[in-house]
Tab-separated table of C-alpha atoms in Angstrom:
chain	number	residue	atom	x	y	z
A	442	MET	CA	3.657	-204.130	-89.656
A	443	ASP	CA	2.579	-201.290	-91.972
A	444	ASP	CA	4.709	-198.223	-92.687
A	445	VAL	CA	2.719	-195.870	-90.530
A	446	ASN	CA	2.841	-198.142	-87.528
A	447	LEU	CA	6.643	-198.762	-88.206
A	448	LEU	CA	7.245	-194.896	-88.247
A	449	ARG	CA	5.099	-194.418	-85.069
A	450	ASN	CA	6.941	-197.168	-83.017
A	451	ASN	CA	10.418	-195.839	-84.155
A	452	ARG	CA	9.506	-192.528	-82.841
A	453	LEU	CA	8.244	-193.969	-79.567
A	454	ASP	CA	11.524	-195.955	-79.178
A	455	GLU	CA	13.266	-192.636	-79.232
A	456	LEU	CA	11.384	-191.069	-76.485
A	457	THR	CA	13.508	-192.085	-73.451
A	458	SER	CA	14.277	-188.621	-72.167
A	459	TRP	CA	12.568	-185.520	-71.052
A	460	HIS	CA	14.792	-183.734	-73.619
A	461	ALA	CA	13.615	-185.795	-76.500
A	462	ASP	CA	11.214	-184.447	-78.977
A	463	TRP	CA	7.790	-185.013	-77.661
A	464	ASN	CA	6.299	-182.007	-79.390
A	465	GLY	CA	3.045	-182.860	-81.494
A	466	LEU	CA	2.944	-186.389	-80.153
A	467	ARG	CA	-0.702	-187.558	-80.454
A	468	VAL	CA	-1.465	-188.872	-76.899
A	469	ALA	CA	-4.810	-189.927	-75.408
A	470	VAL	CA	-4.875	-190.089	-71.633
A	471	LEU	CA	-7.465	-192.351	-70.085
A	472	GLY	CA	-8.834	-191.227	-66.779
A	473	LEU	CA	-8.491	-188.020	-64.562
A	474	GLY	CA	-7.513	-189.397	-61.231
A	475	MET	CA	-4.287	-188.264	-59.647
A	476	THR	CA	-2.205	-190.235	-62.156
A	477	GLY	CA	-4.408	-189.327	-65.277
A	478	PHE	CA	-4.130	-185.468	-64.500
A	479	ALA	CA	-0.356	-185.839	-63.755
A	480	ALA	CA	0.039	-187.438	-67.167
A	481	ALA	CA	-1.948	-184.984	-69.022
A	482	ASP	CA	-0.349	-181.999	-67.203
A	483	THR	CA	3.223	-183.492	-67.854
A	484	LEU	CA	2.467	-184.183	-71.693
A	485	ALA	CA	1.107	-180.713	-72.184
A	486	GLU	CA	4.250	-179.306	-70.678
A	487	LEU	CA	6.167	-181.297	-73.180
A	488	GLY	CA	4.221	-179.956	-76.128
A	489	ALA	CA	2.439	-183.249	-77.026
A	490	ASP	CA	-1.062	-183.109	-78.603
A	491	VAL	CA	-3.076	-184.309	-75.571
A	492	LEU	CA	-6.649	-185.637	-75.449
A	493	VAL	CA	-8.095	-186.708	-72.094
A	494	LEU	CA	-11.008	-189.198	-71.779
A	495	ALA	CA	-12.721	-189.724	-68.474
A	496	SER	CA	-16.113	-190.597	-67.308
A	497	THR	CA	-15.908	-188.730	-63.933
A	498	GLY	CA	-13.299	-186.528	-62.115
A	499	PRO	CA	-13.155	-183.646	-59.773
A	500	ASP	CA	-14.587	-180.449	-61.370
A	501	GLU	CA	-11.463	-178.602	-60.548
A	502	ARG	CA	-9.325	-180.860	-62.692
A	503	PHE	CA	-11.583	-180.392	-65.737
A	504	ASP	CA	-11.298	-176.661	-65.127
A	505	LEU	CA	-7.449	-177.031	-65.054
A	506	LEU	CA	-7.469	-178.906	-68.261
A	507	THR	CA	-9.508	-175.919	-69.744
A	508	ILE	CA	-6.755	-173.601	-68.435
A	509	LEU	CA	-3.921	-175.761	-69.852
A	510	GLY	CA	-5.629	-175.824	-73.266
A	511	VAL	CA	-6.048	-179.609	-73.169
A	512	PRO	CA	-9.241	-180.954	-74.707
A	513	PHE	CA	-11.180	-183.586	-72.915
A	514	VAL	CA	-14.092	-185.852	-73.416
A	515	GLN	CA	-16.196	-186.466	-70.243
A	516	ALA	CA	-18.631	-189.248	-71.152
A	517	ASP	CA	-19.715	-192.817	-70.570
A	518	LEU	CA	-16.571	-194.567	-71.934
A	519	ARG	CA	-18.228	-198.074	-72.508
A	520	GLU	CA	-18.268	-196.904	-76.241
A	521	VAL	CA	-15.390	-195.547	-78.072
A	522	PRO	CA	-15.866	-191.691	-78.505
A	523	ALA	CA	-15.568	-190.319	-81.869
A	524	GLN	CA	-12.975	-187.870	-80.628
A	525	LEU	CA	-10.622	-190.687	-79.963
A	526	VAL	CA	-11.117	-192.174	-83.322
A	527	ALA	CA	-10.601	-188.885	-84.964
A	528	GLN	CA	-7.462	-188.293	-83.084
A	529	MET	CA	-6.057	-191.679	-83.646
A	530	PRO	CA	-3.388	-191.422	-81.016
A	531	GLU	CA	0.221	-192.603	-81.427
A	532	VAL	CA	0.159	-193.763	-77.852
A	533	ILE	CA	-2.365	-194.036	-75.106
A	534	ILE	CA	-1.636	-193.498	-71.286
A	535	VAL	CA	-3.820	-195.435	-69.283
A	536	SER	CA	-4.874	-194.936	-65.510
A	537	PRO	CA	-4.888	-197.731	-63.138
A	538	GLY	CA	-8.716	-197.816	-63.001
A	539	PHE	CA	-9.124	-199.110	-66.564
A	540	PRO	CA	-9.088	-202.999	-66.593
A	541	PRO	CA	-7.451	-204.942	-69.382
A	542	ASP	CA	-10.813	-205.744	-71.116
A	543	HIS	CA	-12.174	-202.142	-71.000
A	544	PRO	CA	-13.661	-201.209	-74.516
A	545	LEU	CA	-11.005	-198.394	-75.036
A	546	LEU	CA	-8.120	-200.771	-74.438
A	547	THR	CA	-9.830	-203.301	-76.588
A	548	TRP	CA	-10.045	-200.589	-79.245
A	549	ALA	CA	-6.320	-199.824	-78.759
A	550	ALA	CA	-5.461	-203.490	-79.426
A	551	GLU	CA	-7.485	-203.748	-82.562
A	552	ASN	CA	-5.754	-200.474	-84.034
A	553	GLN	CA	-2.383	-201.523	-82.811
A	554	VAL	CA	-1.981	-198.465	-80.621
A	555	PRO	CA	0.661	-198.962	-77.839
A	556	VAL	CA	-0.569	-198.426	-74.341
A	557	TRP	CA	1.634	-197.135	-71.550
A	558	GLY	CA	0.936	-196.683	-67.817
A	559	ASP	CA	2.107	-193.542	-65.925
A	560	ILE	CA	5.001	-195.446	-64.509
A	561	GLU	CA	6.564	-196.180	-67.997
A	562	LEU	CA	6.047	-192.530	-68.977
A	563	ALA	CA	7.663	-191.377	-65.710
A	564	TRP	CA	10.684	-193.723	-66.307
A	565	ARG	CA	11.278	-192.342	-69.773
A	566	LEU	CA	11.149	-188.800	-68.473
A	567	ARG	CA	13.147	-189.252	-65.221
A	568	ASP	CA	16.127	-187.105	-66.275
A	569	LYS	CA	14.264	-183.758	-66.281
A	570	VAL	CA	16.381	-182.172	-63.663
A	571	GLY	CA	19.629	-183.775	-64.272
A	572	VAL	CA	21.045	-187.233	-63.267
A	573	PRO	CA	17.974	-189.421	-62.608
A	574	ALA	CA	17.262	-190.720	-59.269
A	575	GLU	CA	17.563	-194.426	-58.432
A	576	TRP	CA	14.294	-196.146	-58.241
A	577	MET	CA	13.380	-198.758	-55.501
A	578	LEU	CA	10.097	-200.619	-56.349
A	579	VAL	CA	7.647	-202.024	-53.702
A	580	THR	CA	4.658	-204.071	-54.369
A	581	GLY	CA	2.739	-206.953	-52.584
A	582	THR	CA	-0.823	-207.671	-51.641
A	583	ASN	CA	-0.532	-205.967	-48.219
A	584	GLY	CA	1.962	-203.675	-46.365
A	585	LYS	CA	3.091	-201.670	-49.447
A	586	THR	CA	2.497	-198.105	-48.063
A	587	THR	CA	4.102	-198.802	-44.736
A	588	THR	CA	7.130	-200.302	-46.100
A	589	VAL	CA	7.475	-197.476	-48.652
A	590	GLN	CA	7.287	-195.086	-45.724
A	591	LEU	CA	9.592	-196.938	-43.610
A	592	THR	CA	12.196	-197.146	-46.447
A	593	ALA	CA	11.933	-193.487	-47.136
A	594	THR	CA	12.363	-192.701	-43.428
A	595	MET	CA	15.542	-194.876	-43.191
A	596	LEU	CA	17.024	-193.353	-46.386
A	597	ALA	CA	16.097	-189.730	-45.138
A	598	ALA	CA	18.048	-190.595	-41.977
A	599	HIS	CA	20.897	-191.626	-44.019
A	600	GLY	CA	21.060	-188.058	-45.585
A	601	SER	CA	19.564	-188.919	-48.969
A	602	ARG	CA	17.016	-186.886	-50.739
A	603	VAL	CA	14.198	-189.364	-51.042
A	604	ALA	CA	10.567	-189.273	-52.317
A	605	PRO	CA	7.940	-191.908	-51.420
A	606	CYS	CA	5.565	-191.936	-54.410
A	607	GLY	CA	3.415	-193.919	-56.975
A	608	ASN	CA	0.361	-195.812	-55.512
A	609	ILE	CA	1.100	-194.239	-52.104
A	610	GLY	CA	-0.783	-191.064	-53.296
A	611	VAL	CA	2.099	-188.901	-55.067
A	612	PRO	CA	2.338	-189.605	-58.745
A	613	VAL	CA	5.788	-190.512	-59.864
A	614	LEU	CA	5.294	-188.011	-62.730
A	615	ASP	CA	4.992	-185.313	-60.037
A	616	ALA	CA	8.160	-186.580	-58.319
A	617	ILE	CA	10.322	-186.534	-61.270
A	618	ARG	CA	9.374	-183.128	-62.181
A	619	ASP	CA	10.455	-181.663	-58.650
A	620	PRO	CA	12.983	-178.915	-59.491
A	621	ALA	CA	15.393	-179.939	-56.785
A	622	GLY	CA	15.664	-183.463	-57.883
A	623	TRP	CA	16.012	-186.562	-55.758
A	624	ASP	CA	18.570	-189.188	-54.934
A	625	VAL	CA	16.039	-192.003	-54.530
A	626	LEU	CA	12.459	-192.662	-55.434
A	627	VAL	CA	10.668	-195.357	-53.343
A	628	VAL	CA	7.953	-196.283	-55.642
A	629	GLU	CA	4.748	-198.131	-54.518
A	630	LEU	CA	3.320	-200.093	-57.436
A	631	SER	CA	-0.158	-201.594	-57.571
A	632	SER	CA	-0.770	-204.714	-59.593
A	633	TYR	CA	-2.758	-202.379	-61.986
A	634	GLN	CA	0.373	-200.335	-62.554
A	635	LEU	CA	2.589	-203.401	-62.884
A	636	HIS	CA	0.301	-204.910	-65.539
A	637	HIS	CA	1.232	-202.275	-68.112
A	638	LEU	CA	4.927	-202.239	-67.634
A	639	PRO	CA	6.944	-203.674	-70.549
A	640	GLN	CA	9.482	-206.525	-69.738
A	641	SER	CA	12.115	-205.121	-72.158
A	642	GLY	CA	12.672	-202.389	-74.462
A	643	PRO	CA	13.038	-198.481	-74.109
A	644	GLY	CA	10.138	-198.281	-71.515
A	645	ALA	CA	11.413	-201.137	-69.282
A	646	LEU	CA	12.242	-200.070	-65.846
A	647	ALA	CA	15.596	-200.963	-64.361
A	648	PRO	CA	15.462	-200.248	-60.643
A	649	TRP	CA	18.164	-200.230	-57.946
A	650	ALA	CA	16.255	-202.653	-55.875
A	651	SER	CA	12.810	-204.308	-55.955
A	652	LEU	CA	10.440	-206.009	-53.377
A	653	CYS	CA	7.296	-208.073	-53.312
A	654	LEU	CA	6.183	-208.390	-49.741
A	655	ASN	CA	3.532	-211.103	-50.199
A	656	VAL	CA	1.066	-212.485	-52.584
A	657	ALA	CA	-2.527	-213.478	-51.859
A	658	ASP	CA	-5.459	-213.390	-54.120
A	659	ASP	CA	-6.799	-209.954	-54.689
A	660	HIS	CA	-8.182	-207.774	-57.492
A	661	LEU	CA	-9.211	-210.885	-59.382
A	662	ASP	CA	-12.135	-209.040	-60.866
A	663	TRP	CA	-9.729	-206.693	-62.521
A	664	HIS	CA	-6.983	-209.200	-63.686
A	665	GLY	CA	-9.271	-211.991	-64.457
A	666	SER	CA	-7.519	-214.746	-62.708
A	667	ALA	CA	-5.093	-215.389	-59.795
A	668	ALA	CA	-2.346	-216.333	-62.276
A	669	ALA	CA	-2.622	-212.988	-64.086
A	670	TYR	CA	-2.519	-211.164	-60.749
A	671	ARG	CA	0.562	-212.984	-59.810
A	672	ALA	CA	2.232	-212.376	-63.186
A	673	ALA	CA	1.698	-208.765	-62.858
A	674	LYS	CA	3.319	-208.614	-59.448
A	675	ALA	CA	6.168	-210.654	-60.721
A	676	LYS	CA	7.190	-207.657	-63.038
A	677	VAL	CA	8.463	-205.777	-60.150
A	678	TYR	CA	11.899	-207.738	-60.191
A	679	LEU	CA	12.631	-207.270	-63.832
A	680	ASN	CA	15.928	-205.903	-64.657
A	681	THR	CA	16.731	-205.152	-60.924
A	682	ALA	CA	20.435	-203.954	-60.501
A	683	VAL	CA	21.403	-204.542	-56.926
A	684	ALA	CA	18.913	-206.392	-54.647
A	685	CYS	CA	15.694	-208.527	-55.267
A	686	VAL	CA	14.079	-208.618	-51.788
A	687	TYR	CA	11.494	-211.430	-51.244
A	688	ASN	CA	9.540	-213.048	-48.361
A	689	THR	CA	11.049	-216.236	-47.144
A	690	ALA	CA	7.594	-217.365	-45.905
A	691	ASP	CA	5.939	-216.738	-49.205
A	692	ALA	CA	7.049	-219.296	-51.869
A	693	ALA	CA	5.506	-217.209	-54.668
A	694	THR	CA	7.739	-214.283	-54.077
A	695	ARG	CA	10.797	-216.444	-53.959
A	696	GLU	CA	9.865	-218.263	-57.279
A	697	MET	CA	9.414	-214.634	-58.805
A	698	VAL	CA	12.753	-213.775	-58.024
A	699	GLN	CA	14.167	-217.109	-59.293
A	700	GLU	CA	12.451	-216.682	-62.598
A	701	ALA	CA	13.139	-212.989	-63.191
A	702	ASP	CA	15.554	-211.551	-65.655
A	703	VAL	CA	17.812	-209.338	-63.707
A	704	GLN	CA	21.051	-207.303	-64.221
A	705	GLU	CA	24.268	-209.294	-63.686
A	706	GLY	CA	25.310	-209.080	-59.945
A	707	ALA	CA	21.773	-208.493	-58.545
A	708	ARG	CA	21.401	-210.531	-55.333
A	709	ALA	CA	18.368	-212.315	-53.847
A	710	ILE	CA	17.719	-211.118	-50.257
A	711	GLY	CA	15.194	-212.910	-48.019
A	712	PHE	CA	13.438	-211.514	-45.054
A	713	GLY	CA	11.279	-213.320	-42.586
A	714	LEU	CA	10.482	-213.691	-38.662
A	715	GLY	CA	12.727	-216.629	-38.133
A	716	VAL	CA	16.456	-217.047	-37.679
A	717	PRO	CA	18.044	-215.750	-40.931
A	718	GLY	CA	20.364	-217.521	-43.216
A	719	PRO	CA	23.143	-216.047	-45.237
A	720	SER	CA	21.738	-213.248	-47.419
A	721	GLU	CA	18.614	-212.920	-45.316
A	722	LEU	CA	17.280	-210.580	-42.695
A	723	GLY	CA	15.436	-212.088	-39.643
A	724	ILE	CA	15.326	-212.350	-35.868
A	725	VAL	CA	17.457	-214.130	-33.317
A	726	ASP	CA	16.498	-214.139	-29.687
A	727	GLY	CA	14.423	-210.941	-30.250
A	728	ILE	CA	17.075	-209.191	-32.127
A	729	VAL	CA	16.483	-207.906	-35.628
A	730	CYS	CA	19.462	-209.037	-37.751
A	731	ASP	CA	21.129	-208.354	-40.978
A	732	ARG	CA	23.058	-211.375	-42.415
A	733	ALA	CA	22.810	-210.106	-46.085
A	734	PHE	CA	24.843	-206.954	-46.430
A	735	LEU	CA	28.059	-207.642	-44.631
A	736	PRO	CA	31.269	-209.376	-46.056
A	737	ASP	CA	31.314	-212.251	-43.416
A	738	ARG	CA	27.514	-213.033	-43.587
A	739	PHE	CA	28.278	-216.798	-43.281
A	740	GLU	CA	29.815	-216.287	-39.745
A	741	ARG	CA	27.915	-213.429	-38.160
A	742	ALA	CA	25.047	-210.827	-38.336
A	743	LEU	CA	24.527	-207.104	-37.679
A	744	GLU	CA	21.975	-205.955	-35.264
A	745	LEU	CA	19.472	-203.396	-36.586
A	746	THR	CA	16.922	-203.266	-33.672
A	747	THR	CA	15.190	-205.295	-31.352
A	748	VAL	CA	11.562	-206.623	-30.971
A	749	PRO	CA	11.083	-204.818	-27.699
A	750	HIS	CA	12.052	-201.574	-29.135
A	751	LEU	CA	9.611	-202.163	-32.045
A	752	VAL	CA	6.888	-202.870	-29.596
A	753	SER	CA	7.631	-199.619	-27.742
A	754	ALA	CA	7.445	-197.804	-30.968
A	755	GLY	CA	3.999	-199.304	-31.890
A	756	LEU	CA	5.554	-201.433	-34.537
A	757	GLY	CA	5.334	-204.758	-32.735
A	758	ALA	CA	2.565	-206.561	-34.770
A	759	ALA	CA	4.058	-209.425	-36.688
A	760	HIS	CA	3.068	-208.203	-39.910
A	761	VAL	CA	4.509	-204.724	-39.223
A	762	ILE	CA	7.765	-206.379	-38.313
A	763	MET	CA	7.834	-207.990	-41.573
A	764	ASP	CA	7.519	-204.548	-43.280
A	765	VAL	CA	10.426	-203.248	-40.930
A	766	LEU	CA	12.547	-206.287	-42.214
A	767	ALA	CA	11.847	-205.665	-45.915
A	768	ALA	CA	12.313	-201.702	-45.628
A	769	SER	CA	15.599	-202.527	-43.936
A	770	ALA	CA	16.674	-204.788	-46.608
A	771	LEU	CA	16.031	-202.015	-49.155
A	772	ALA	CA	17.848	-199.474	-47.131
A	773	ARG	CA	20.834	-201.756	-46.605
A	774	SER	CA	21.177	-202.303	-50.298
A	775	TYR	CA	21.838	-198.608	-50.547
A	776	GLY	CA	24.356	-198.453	-47.909
A	777	VAL	CA	22.183	-197.215	-44.838
A	778	LEU	CA	23.937	-198.068	-41.610
A	779	PRO	CA	22.392	-200.214	-39.063
A	780	ALA	CA	22.534	-197.405	-36.435
A	781	THR	CA	20.809	-195.236	-38.633
A	782	ILE	CA	18.063	-197.696	-39.179
A	783	HIS	CA	17.696	-198.056	-35.530
A	784	THR	CA	17.447	-194.260	-34.982
A	785	ALA	CA	14.847	-193.992	-37.896
A	786	LEU	CA	12.661	-196.789	-36.421
A	787	GLU	CA	12.458	-194.919	-33.063
A	788	THR	CA	10.638	-191.904	-34.733
A	789	PHE	CA	8.641	-193.746	-37.194
A	790	HIS	CA	4.731	-193.819	-36.769
A	791	LEU	CA	2.177	-196.058	-38.692
A	792	ASP	CA	-0.345	-194.172	-40.809
A	793	ALA	CA	-3.878	-193.580	-39.499
A	794	HIS	CA	-6.359	-196.485	-39.934
A	795	ARG	CA	-3.523	-198.948	-39.925
A	796	ILE	CA	-4.015	-201.076	-36.656
A	797	GLU	CA	-4.666	-197.767	-34.805
A	798	THR	CA	-5.979	-197.868	-31.319
A	799	VAL	CA	-8.872	-195.649	-31.374
A	800	ALA	CA	-9.918	-195.759	-27.679
A	801	ILE	CA	-10.103	-198.020	-24.633
A	802	GLY	CA	-13.210	-197.909	-22.540
A	803	ASP	CA	-14.630	-200.358	-19.948
A	804	GLY	CA	-11.719	-202.755	-20.782
A	805	VAL	CA	-12.533	-202.878	-24.336
A	806	GLU	CA	-9.872	-201.758	-27.106
A	807	TRP	CA	-11.317	-200.166	-30.207
A	808	VAL	CA	-8.904	-200.631	-33.198
A	809	ASP	CA	-9.188	-199.170	-36.652
A	810	ASP	CA	-7.613	-201.202	-39.346
A	811	SER	CA	-9.845	-199.746	-42.151
A	812	LYS	CA	-6.860	-200.247	-44.481
A	813	ALA	CA	-7.234	-204.083	-44.284
A	814	THR	CA	-8.972	-203.960	-47.635
A	815	ASN	CA	-8.550	-207.752	-48.447
A	816	PRO	CA	-8.586	-211.000	-46.574
A	817	HIS	CA	-4.694	-211.349	-46.544
A	818	ALA	CA	-4.598	-207.995	-44.623
A	819	ALA	CA	-7.401	-208.835	-42.362
A	820	ASP	CA	-5.781	-212.236	-41.445
A	821	ALA	CA	-2.698	-210.451	-40.165
A	822	SER	CA	-4.862	-207.901	-38.259
A	823	LEU	CA	-7.022	-210.607	-36.632
A	824	ALA	CA	-3.951	-212.635	-35.606
A	825	ALA	CA	-2.732	-209.803	-33.508
A	826	TYR	CA	-5.689	-210.049	-31.086
A	827	GLU	CA	-6.982	-212.984	-28.757
A	828	SER	CA	-10.649	-212.102	-28.505
A	829	VAL	CA	-12.240	-210.071	-31.204
A	830	VAL	CA	-15.659	-208.451	-32.083
A	831	TRP	CA	-15.010	-208.200	-35.811
A	832	LEU	CA	-16.416	-205.387	-38.146
A	833	VAL	CA	-16.160	-206.800	-41.650
A	834	GLY	CA	-17.489	-206.371	-45.150
A	835	GLY	CA	-17.627	-204.129	-48.264
A	836	LEU	CA	-16.659	-204.923	-51.711
A	837	LEU	CA	-14.861	-208.294	-51.854
A	838	LYS	CA	-13.410	-207.790	-55.317
A	839	GLY	CA	-13.997	-211.339	-56.442
A	840	VAL	CA	-11.904	-213.011	-53.610
A	841	ASP	CA	-12.983	-216.009	-51.490
A	842	ILE	CA	-13.624	-214.904	-47.734
A	843	ASP	CA	-14.529	-218.468	-46.366
A	844	GLN	CA	-10.976	-219.477	-45.389
A	845	LEU	CA	-10.439	-216.309	-43.536
A	846	VAL	CA	-13.622	-216.906	-41.373
A	847	HIS	CA	-12.803	-220.481	-40.820
A	848	LYS	CA	-9.077	-219.754	-39.647
A	849	HIS	CA	-10.254	-217.047	-36.971
A	850	VAL	CA	-13.656	-218.200	-35.586
A	851	GLY	CA	-11.826	-219.474	-32.552
A	852	ARG	CA	-10.952	-215.905	-31.525
A	853	LEU	CA	-14.226	-214.328	-32.237
A	854	ARG	CA	-16.809	-213.021	-29.708
A	855	GLY	CA	-19.077	-211.771	-32.398
A	856	ALA	CA	-19.160	-210.178	-35.899
A	857	ILE	CA	-20.833	-207.184	-37.418
A	858	ILE	CA	-21.281	-207.402	-41.280
A	859	ILE	CA	-21.447	-204.317	-43.339
A	860	GLY	CA	-21.290	-203.514	-47.015
A	861	VAL	CA	-22.921	-204.705	-50.122
A	862	ASP	CA	-21.127	-208.120	-50.427
A	863	ARG	CA	-22.837	-209.726	-47.472
A	864	LEU	CA	-24.059	-213.086	-48.704
A	865	ALA	CA	-20.552	-214.800	-48.747
A	866	LEU	CA	-19.801	-213.636	-45.239
A	867	ARG	CA	-23.258	-214.730	-43.986
A	868	GLN	CA	-22.825	-218.137	-45.519
A	869	ALA	CA	-19.199	-218.497	-44.102
A	870	PHE	CA	-20.259	-217.598	-40.632
A	871	ALA	CA	-23.297	-220.019	-40.832
A	872	ARG	CA	-21.036	-222.879	-41.984
A	873	HIS	CA	-18.118	-222.429	-39.714
A	874	ALA	CA	-19.549	-220.628	-36.645
A	875	PRO	CA	-23.349	-221.242	-36.459
A	876	ASP	CA	-23.651	-220.303	-32.733
A	877	LEU	CA	-21.666	-217.072	-33.062
A	878	THR	CA	-23.506	-213.851	-32.515
A	879	VAL	CA	-23.495	-212.110	-36.001
A	880	PHE	CA	-25.235	-208.900	-36.934
A	881	GLU	CA	-25.955	-207.774	-40.419
A	882	ILE	CA	-26.382	-204.166	-41.423
A	883	ASP	CA	-28.364	-203.785	-44.593
A	884	PRO	CA	-27.268	-200.402	-46.457
A	885	ASP	CA	-30.979	-199.835	-47.365
A	886	ASP	CA	-31.710	-199.545	-43.846
A	887	THR	CA	-29.176	-196.794	-43.112
A	888	VAL	CA	-28.645	-195.054	-46.585
A	889	SER	CA	-31.216	-192.216	-45.845
A	890	ASN	CA	-29.037	-191.146	-42.954
A	891	GLY	CA	-25.756	-191.278	-44.624
A	892	ASN	CA	-22.645	-193.325	-44.399
A	893	ASP	CA	-21.973	-192.177	-40.831
A	894	GLN	CA	-25.112	-194.030	-39.730
A	895	VAL	CA	-23.657	-197.253	-40.935
A	896	MET	CA	-20.697	-197.071	-38.474
A	897	THR	CA	-23.002	-195.635	-35.604
A	898	VAL	CA	-25.151	-198.722	-35.856
A	899	ALA	CA	-22.118	-200.968	-36.249
A	900	VAL	CA	-20.235	-199.543	-33.214
A	901	ARG	CA	-23.426	-199.778	-31.138
A	902	LEU	CA	-23.947	-203.421	-31.984
A	903	ALA	CA	-20.311	-204.087	-31.310
A	904	ALA	CA	-20.511	-202.453	-27.866
A	905	GLY	CA	-23.325	-204.720	-27.048
A	906	ILE	CA	-21.411	-207.876	-27.720
A	907	ALA	CA	-17.870	-206.794	-26.371
A	908	ARG	CA	-16.819	-207.797	-22.842
A	909	ALA	CA	-13.680	-206.484	-21.006
A	910	GLY	CA	-10.402	-207.748	-22.331
A	911	ASP	CA	-11.948	-207.927	-25.925
A	912	THR	CA	-10.932	-205.885	-29.156
A	913	VAL	CA	-13.573	-204.467	-31.300
A	914	LEU	CA	-11.680	-204.479	-34.688
A	915	LEU	CA	-12.487	-202.791	-37.813
A	916	ALA	CA	-10.706	-204.964	-40.430
A	917	PRO	CA	-13.060	-205.249	-43.176
A	918	ALA	CA	-11.333	-207.480	-45.594
A	919	ALA	CA	-12.975	-205.583	-48.399
A	920	ALA	CA	-12.656	-202.528	-50.380
A	921	SER	CA	-14.844	-199.556	-49.137
A	922	MET	CA	-16.155	-197.936	-52.258
A	923	ASP	CA	-19.551	-199.518	-51.940
A	924	GLN	CA	-20.521	-197.284	-48.983
A	925	PHE	CA	-17.620	-194.926	-48.425
A	926	GLU	CA	-15.534	-192.623	-50.453
A	927	SER	CA	-12.438	-194.577	-49.422
A	928	TYR	CA	-10.870	-196.585	-46.581
A	929	VAL	CA	-9.889	-193.402	-44.929
A	930	GLU	CA	-13.602	-192.161	-44.703
A	931	ARG	CA	-14.548	-195.505	-43.500
A	932	GLY	CA	-11.871	-195.444	-40.758
A	933	ARG	CA	-12.666	-191.733	-39.849
A	934	LEU	CA	-16.375	-192.491	-39.277
A	935	PHE	CA	-15.500	-195.524	-37.228
A	936	ASN	CA	-13.388	-193.212	-35.022
A	937	GLN	CA	-16.075	-190.669	-34.806
A	938	ALA	CA	-18.700	-193.301	-33.926
A	939	VAL	CA	-16.447	-194.896	-31.148
A	940	HIS	CA	-15.783	-191.474	-29.564
A	941	ASP	CA	-19.446	-190.534	-29.776
A	942	LEU	CA	-20.307	-193.852	-28.058
A	943	LEU	CA	-17.792	-193.304	-25.330
A	944	GLY	CA	-18.676	-189.645	-24.788
A	945	ARG	CA	-15.338	-188.230	-25.818
């Protein structure tokens, strides 16, 4: 390593506090989404020499950069901008949308420029307002947001100042700058954010507790392989202090815990829908039990709630109960009492677009699970209903849809295919259910009338197939950005089309 790189890396190693000397540090921030803007804003506040590079972004964020005095380059970033070369940053802060093989990250590697994500930056700066909050980390292919919200609700009922943040929509950099401070941050982490976390050194996280809910192939186009995707997820357990929470029904999560380097005294805590063993949470005769966080766990268990209570609270689907168990494990690791968890669950409500009943008309239930953006999530959603008209399709992100179709054709009354990645779905239905009624909506046929027309047509076709007792289920098993701004817009337009159809 040459002298310049050695000096730069020595300085970066010392930047482990808000109160360190960040002044004049040359930093390039890639992207101007929520995390990119939070990084640029934070670093500008610290006095760093910041350059933002983004191909797109809301106009108001570019305007704010001008007000902050932060220079930016808005351009096609498939080529390295001259401004980046001229700045020769000491570190790059990368937003989740930049895949590892992006030209700017390739340039960084060739020039030995360290790359941090927003999570590492937030960890280094977490002491801005005094004693840093404890961090609980949550990842998984599905269920992350619900579990983060459940955990935060339980901790708040315990009396803790808690902030759900990260991939849930509130940048961690915004949370750590809250002037009142927090006791606990419950941080949702995507595989993109985990990819950039160091395993050791000054920027390595050391969370109170960590959790991987499940692992199924997803985002393979970004990571390049299933192995790389799983390796990123496994980073969630590194350096955990108290509890590594894993899914007893998912061998991959157990193996991640077994292989992780953790702090001395950290415990492996399992959760699942079966009868729990010692150091596990599970269900016995309809009672949700904790056999992990009590001294005599080899002899007895503590009741947290019951399955009928969860059903009455709208949390009775099997995959949601799994989220409840996982969140309870995190909360119990922090000392939240069973009675407090029970009370918190009685007031909790799932987000919109997550197995949400939109309406019931003529004996047909219309359900919005637009947040089922991959096959693993759609699998759980389909399993909750006996007879389904399935609205499916979008951006498949490189994953295989065939097994999902094969598994659930027996419960399908029919299917409506939407989105751009229709060929794989068309072939899967032809292979596994050649007699099933399947309609396909070509975006070219509806684009002139807007995205709402896609859902209007889809809902009308579904209504023609459905019979009393059926569920029309929007569980796309795919991302939404091919035709919609987000899964939220996709779900909202489905809701609107259903209510229009039923005359409400």
